[in-house]
Amino acid sequence: MEGNRCLMFTILLFFVLLSSSTVHAQILTYPFVVWDGKVYEVSEVVLLDENIGNVIGEVNTKPNDSSGDYYGNASNTFEVGTKYYEISGVSMADAIAVENEKGQFIQADYVQKATEQPMSMLQKGIVNASIIAILIIILGVRYGLKRTKTREIN
């Protein structure tokens, strides 16, 4: 039983640490994309194809129309599935490229770190709690089976 408690504590700690990576940002009035927890303002600068590097991500969510809330890699301008790219010779901490509907690569400049809100932590916490509950059930069944086998032997 002591080993199970140690395992459960380790798993709980892992999920608590994992939940701290949730990104959430407030309503922004300019065209933007969020990548890797950073907000980039979409500019009007069209980049040449030869300046485009590897794909680094894509839009996964759109902001909620009424609250502006969004999570992860998001955009208020581009559709879900729109790719993000490296720009050759430019640090991703400064700018990234986004492909628009015309197939052009548009520069998006770093503005700020996306802020984390309590609601995003709560939603991530619910997922973590569900996973922990499942693990507890599995460990409980395992422990129950061991007790049953011990009783059968005696």
Steps between C-alpha positions, in 0.01 A plus 500: 500500500789739577632451145157585357487825699842600373395421141175696537687802645749493212223482241310784670812717508563429131151614399513810718825603331357415158193718561714812544572507125146603403492826307214746501490857380263792527300669224733667251379758249767450233544197269710246690624145527613323815783250476681329786347730762595819316273752325609621157334793321440425133662770288450592136854391409494234227807276513674332207469122477878459528492664846261239638638221718344194659141464619496564876131466579149585396184672618308258726227724642302815431405754768152482649293770325347638819788477747809491280630202699723253319753232581817367345600604149222736401414780261225755458593539133602162361300179481577187703767304315691808375874425524767700685855512359849605598642803321859442383744725683238622751465373855160344574506711816467804269276384214344203322327459163139404441364380166187688392213374281679628185805284576709801599719500808423788737729609782362495854703695756535406867293726728469335840479178691147359508358535850364208695152532647334305785237348269764335283667357810163373623423326170845341491453401867175319419680292238782426744253407776325260262828332412596476866158352587547233232847418636363475854227263381757285319726491805200424725394208282859375495522525879162330537613212281815458713291490819264243345792277398654533848171393662468202264848380594430522875 
